[in-house]
Amino acid sequence: MRESYANIILQRKVERLRKETGNPNLRSVRDTGRTPQELFKFSIVRPLKMLFLSPIVFLLSLYVGVVYGYLYLLFTTIPTVFQLQYGFSSGSVGLAYLGIGVGSFLGLMVIGSTSDRLMKQLTAKNGGTPKPEYRLPLMVIGGFFVPVSLFWYGWSAEYELHWIMPIIGTAILGIGMIIAFVRFNLIINFSEMNADLVQMATSTYLIDAFTVYSASVMAANTVFRSLAGAVLPLAGGRMYENLGLGWGNSLLAFIALGMVPLPFIFWKYGERIRTSKLFKVEF
C-alpha cells in the first residue's frame, strides 16, 4: 500500500533531497527536532493527556468501553447460559455466537449505506461546511439498541423462552455495538479542513474531530476499552449468581441507558467543547 502519512512522505522527500543536493541541513516543515527517545515519550504521554483532559474523548471512550465490556461479558457467559438453560452441548454452544456475528454484519450494512449520505445531506444544509457532529445521529440510534438488547437477552434467558429469543437479543447488541464503535472512530478525524478527505462515518467522530491527533485519540480509546473488556467479565459470574440473568442484564441495560444522552449532548455542544480554550489540550 502507498504511504499516506504526510510526515513520513515529507521526511522521505527530505532524505532524497539531502542525497541529491549534498545539503545535510534540509529539514521537513513537520520535523519537530525530537530525538527518537523524546518522540517515544511524547507519543506515550499525549494519548493519556487527551483521554483525561478532553471531555469528548473521555466520555466517548467511557461509552465505547462499557459497550466493549458488555460484549466480552457476553462472550464469557454465553456458554454457561446456553448449556445450563437450554441444554446445548459443548460442541453446539458455539453456534450461539452467531447472533452477535449476524448483528454486527447488519450494523456494518447500516453504517455503510447511510453514513456518508447523511454526512453529505447535513453538510449541504450547513452551506457546505462539514462538522464532526454530523456523524452523531446514527450513534444516537445505536445507543438505544444496546439497552434493548440486554433487556431482551436477559429476561428471555431468565424465563427460558425459545433459544432463538436470547440469540436475537445478542444480534441486537451486535448492531448497536458496531454502530457505536464505527461512529465513535469517525468522530475523531475531522479537524482537518479539507472536507474531501473525509469520506468515512464514534471511530469517525473522533477521527473527524482531532485529525492529525486521531492516532493518539484512538490509542487512548483502545487502552480504555481494552481494560473494560478485560475487567468487566471478571465480575460477570458473581453478578449473575446474585441477581440472576434477568436483573443482572437489566442492571447493565440501565447503565447503558444512562449513557444514551451523550450523543445528544455532543450533537448540541460538541463544537463548543472542541473549540473551548478551557478544554484545549496543549501538546
Coordinates of C-alpha atoms in Angstrom, one line a residue:
M1 CA 0.0 0.0 0.0
R2 CA 1.2 3.5 -0.7
E3 CA 2.3 5.6 2.2
S4 CA -0.3 8.3 3.1
Y5 CA 1.0 9.9 6.3
A6 CA 2.2 13.4 5.4
N7 CA 5.1 13.4 8.0
I8 CA 6.6 10.2 6.5
I9 CA 6.2 11.4 2.9
L10 CA 7.9 14.7 3.7
Q11 CA 10.7 13.0 5.6
R12 CA 11.4 10.7 2.7
K13 CA 11.4 13.7 0.4
V14 CA 13.9 15.5 2.6
E15 CA 16.2 12.4 2.7
R16 CA 16.1 12.2 -1.1
L17 CA 16.9 15.9 -1.5
R18 CA 19.8 15.6 1.0
K19 CA 21.4 13.0 -1.2
E20 CA 20.7 14.9 -4.4
T21 CA 21.9 18.3 -3.1
G22 CA 24.5 17.2 -0.6
N23 CA 22.9 19.7 1.9
P24 CA 22.6 18.0 5.3
N25 CA 20.7 21.0 6.7
L26 CA 17.5 20.4 4.9
R27 CA 14.6 19.8 7.2
S28 CA 10.9 18.9 6.8
V29 CA 8.4 21.5 7.9
R30 CA 6.9 18.8 10.1
D31 CA 10.2 18.0 11.7
T32 CA 9.9 18.7 15.5
G33 CA 13.5 18.2 16.2
R34 CA 12.8 15.5 18.8
T35 CA 15.1 12.5 19.2
P36 CA 13.5 9.0 18.8
Q37 CA 13.6 8.7 22.6
E38 CA 11.9 12.0 23.1
L39 CA 9.3 11.2 20.4
F40 CA 8.5 7.9 22.1
K41 CA 7.9 9.5 25.5
F42 CA 5.8 12.2 23.8
S43 CA 3.7 9.7 21.9
I44 CA 3.0 7.8 25.2
V45 CA 2.0 10.9 27.1
R46 CA -0.2 12.5 24.5
P47 CA -2.9 9.9 24.4
L48 CA -3.2 10.0 28.2
K49 CA -3.5 13.7 28.2
M50 CA -6.2 13.6 25.6
L51 CA -8.1 10.9 27.5
F52 CA -8.2 12.7 30.8
L53 CA -8.2 16.3 29.7
S54 CA -10.7 16.2 26.9
P55 CA -14.3 15.6 27.9
I56 CA -15.3 14.4 24.5
V57 CA -12.5 11.8 24.3
F58 CA -13.0 10.7 27.9
L59 CA -16.8 10.4 27.8
L60 CA -17.0 8.7 24.4
S61 CA -14.2 6.4 25.4
L62 CA -16.1 5.5 28.5
Y63 CA -19.2 4.8 26.5
V64 CA -17.4 2.6 24.0
G65 CA -15.5 0.9 26.9
V66 CA -18.8 0.0 28.5
V67 CA -20.2 -1.4 25.3
Y68 CA -17.0 -3.3 24.7
G69 CA -17.0 -4.7 28.2
Y70 CA -20.6 -5.9 27.7
L71 CA -19.5 -7.7 24.5
Y72 CA -16.8 -9.6 26.3
L73 CA -19.1 -10.3 29.3
L74 CA -21.5 -12.0 26.9
F75 CA -18.6 -13.9 25.3
T76 CA -17.6 -15.4 28.6
T77 CA -21.2 -16.1 29.8
I78 CA -22.9 -17.4 26.7
P79 CA -21.6 -20.9 27.0
T80 CA -22.8 -21.2 30.6
V81 CA -26.2 -19.7 29.8
F82 CA -27.0 -21.9 26.8
Q83 CA -25.6 -25.1 28.3
L84 CA -27.4 -24.8 31.6
Q85 CA -30.6 -23.0 30.5
Y86 CA -31.1 -24.7 27.1
G87 CA -29.1 -27.9 27.3
F88 CA -26.7 -27.1 24.4
S89 CA -23.8 -29.4 24.2
S90 CA -20.2 -28.2 24.4
G91 CA -20.0 -28.7 20.6
S92 CA -23.1 -26.8 19.6
V93 CA -22.9 -24.0 22.1
G94 CA -20.5 -22.1 19.8
L95 CA -23.4 -21.6 17.4
A96 CA -25.0 -19.3 20.0
Y97 CA -22.4 -16.7 19.0
L98 CA -24.0 -16.4 15.5
G99 CA -26.4 -13.8 16.9
I100 CA -23.6 -11.3 17.6
G101 CA -22.0 -12.1 14.3
V102 CA -25.2 -11.6 12.2
G103 CA -26.0 -8.4 14.2
S104 CA -22.5 -7.0 13.6
F105 CA -22.8 -7.7 9.9
L106 CA -26.2 -5.9 9.8
G107 CA -24.7 -3.0 11.7
L108 CA -22.0 -2.6 9.1
M109 CA -24.6 -2.6 6.4
V110 CA -26.5 0.2 8.1
I111 CA -23.3 2.2 8.6
G112 CA -22.0 1.6 5.0
S113 CA -25.3 2.6 3.4
T114 CA -26.2 5.7 5.5
S115 CA -23.0 7.2 7.0
D116 CA -21.6 9.3 4.1
R117 CA -25.1 10.0 2.7
L118 CA -26.2 11.5 6.0
M119 CA -23.0 13.4 6.3
K120 CA -23.4 15.0 2.9
Q121 CA -27.0 15.9 3.5
L122 CA -26.3 17.7 6.8
T123 CA -23.2 19.4 5.3
A124 CA -25.3 20.7 2.4
K125 CA -27.8 22.1 4.8
N126 CA -25.0 23.9 6.6
G127 CA -23.9 25.7 3.5
G128 CA -21.3 23.1 2.5
T129 CA -19.3 23.3 5.8
P130 CA -18.9 19.8 7.4
K131 CA -18.8 19.2 11.1
P132 CA -17.7 16.1 13.1
E133 CA -21.0 16.3 14.9
Y134 CA -22.8 15.3 11.7
R135 CA -21.5 11.7 12.4
L136 CA -23.5 11.5 15.6
P137 CA -27.2 10.9 14.6
L138 CA -26.5 7.2 13.9
M139 CA -24.7 6.8 17.2
V140 CA -27.9 8.0 18.9
I141 CA -29.9 5.2 17.2
G142 CA -27.2 2.6 18.0
G143 CA -27.2 3.8 21.6
F144 CA -30.8 2.6 22.0
F145 CA -30.0 -0.8 20.6
V146 CA -27.6 -1.7 23.4
P147 CA -30.1 -1.5 26.4
V148 CA -32.9 -3.0 24.4
S149 CA -30.7 -6.0 23.5
L150 CA -29.6 -6.5 27.2
F151 CA -33.2 -6.4 28.4
W152 CA -34.3 -8.8 25.7
Y153 CA -31.4 -11.2 26.2
G154 CA -31.5 -11.3 30.0
W155 CA -35.2 -11.8 30.5
S156 CA -35.7 -14.2 27.6
A157 CA -32.9 -16.4 29.1
E158 CA -34.3 -15.9 32.7
Y159 CA -37.7 -17.3 31.7
E160 CA -36.1 -19.9 29.3
L161 CA -38.1 -18.8 26.3
H162 CA -37.2 -20.5 23.0
W163 CA -33.4 -20.4 22.5
I164 CA -33.8 -18.2 19.4
M165 CA -35.0 -15.3 21.6
P166 CA -31.8 -14.6 23.6
I167 CA -29.8 -15.1 20.4
I168 CA -31.9 -12.4 18.7
G169 CA -31.1 -10.2 21.8
T170 CA -27.4 -10.7 21.2
A171 CA -27.9 -9.8 17.5
I172 CA -29.5 -6.5 18.5
L173 CA -26.4 -5.9 20.7
G174 CA -24.2 -6.6 17.7
I175 CA -26.0 -3.9 15.6
G176 CA -25.7 -1.3 18.4
M177 CA -22.1 -2.2 19.2
I178 CA -20.9 -1.8 15.6
I179 CA -22.8 1.5 15.1
A180 CA -21.4 2.8 18.4
F181 CA -17.8 1.8 17.6
V182 CA -17.8 3.0 14.0
R183 CA -19.4 6.3 14.8
F184 CA -17.0 6.9 17.6
N185 CA -14.0 6.3 15.5
L186 CA -15.4 8.5 12.7
I187 CA -15.9 11.4 15.1
I188 CA -12.0 11.8 15.6
N189 CA -10.5 12.7 12.1
F190 CA -12.4 15.8 11.2
S191 CA -10.5 18.8 12.3
E192 CA -8.6 18.6 9.0
M193 CA -10.1 21.4 7.0
N194 CA -10.2 19.6 3.7
A195 CA -13.7 18.1 3.6
D196 CA -12.8 16.0 0.5
L197 CA -10.5 13.9 2.8
V198 CA -13.5 13.0 5.0
Q199 CA -15.4 10.2 3.2
M200 CA -15.9 7.9 6.2
A201 CA -18.5 7.7 9.2
T202 CA -17.7 7.1 17.2
S203 CA -14.3 6.0 15.3
T204 CA -15.3 8.6 12.7
Y205 CA -16.4 11.3 15.0
L206 CA -13.2 11.3 16.9
I207 CA -11.1 10.9 13.8
D208 CA -13.0 13.8 12.3
A209 CA -12.7 16.0 15.4
F210 CA -8.9 15.5 16.1
T211 CA -7.4 15.0 12.6
V212 CA -3.6 14.8 13.0
Y213 CA -4.0 13.6 16.6
S214 CA -6.5 10.9 15.6
A215 CA -4.0 8.1 16.2
S216 CA -3.4 9.3 19.7
V217 CA -7.2 9.5 20.4
M218 CA -7.7 6.0 19.1
A219 CA -4.8 4.8 21.2
A220 CA -6.4 6.3 24.3
N221 CA -9.7 4.8 23.4
T222 CA -8.3 1.4 22.6
V223 CA -6.5 1.2 26.0
F224 CA -9.6 2.3 27.8
R225 CA -12.0 -0.1 26.1
S226 CA -9.5 -3.0 26.3
L227 CA -9.3 -2.5 30.1
A228 CA -13.1 -2.6 30.3
G229 CA -13.2 -5.7 28.1
A230 CA -10.7 -7.4 30.4
V231 CA -12.1 -6.3 33.8
L232 CA -15.9 -6.4 33.4
P233 CA -16.2 -10.1 32.5
L234 CA -14.4 -10.9 35.8
A235 CA -17.4 -9.6 37.7
G236 CA -20.0 -11.2 35.4
G237 CA -20.2 -14.6 37.0
R238 CA -20.7 -13.3 40.6
M239 CA -23.3 -10.7 39.3
Y240 CA -25.4 -13.3 37.6
E241 CA -25.2 -15.5 40.7
N242 CA -26.6 -12.7 42.9
L243 CA -29.0 -11.1 40.5
G244 CA -29.9 -13.7 38.0
L245 CA -29.9 -13.4 34.2
G246 CA -32.9 -11.0 34.1
W247 CA -31.9 -8.4 36.7
G248 CA -28.2 -8.9 36.1
N249 CA -28.6 -7.9 32.4
S250 CA -31.1 -5.3 33.4
L251 CA -28.5 -3.6 35.6
L252 CA -26.2 -3.4 32.6
A253 CA -29.0 -2.1 30.4
F254 CA -29.8 0.7 32.9
I255 CA -26.2 1.8 32.8
A256 CA -26.2 1.8 29.0
L257 CA -29.5 3.6 29.0
G258 CA -27.9 6.3 31.2
M259 CA -25.3 6.9 28.5
V260 CA -27.7 7.3 25.7
P261 CA -27.9 11.1 26.1
L262 CA -24.1 11.5 25.4
P263 CA -24.5 11.7 21.6
F264 CA -27.4 14.3 22.1
I265 CA -25.1 16.4 24.3
F266 CA -22.2 16.3 21.9
W267 CA -24.6 17.0 18.9
K268 CA -25.7 20.2 20.6
Y269 CA -22.5 21.3 22.4
G270 CA -19.7 19.3 20.8
E271 CA -18.4 22.1 18.6
R272 CA -18.4 24.5 21.6
I273 CA -16.5 22.0 23.7
R274 CA -13.9 21.2 21.0
T275 CA -13.1 24.8 20.4
S276 CA -13.2 26.0 24.0
K277 CA -9.9 27.2 25.4
L278 CA -10.9 25.6 28.8
F279 CA -10.7 22.1 27.3
K280 CA -8.0 22.6 24.7
V281 CA -5.2 20.1 25.2
E282 CA -1.7 21.5 24.6
F283 CA 1.0 19.3 23.1

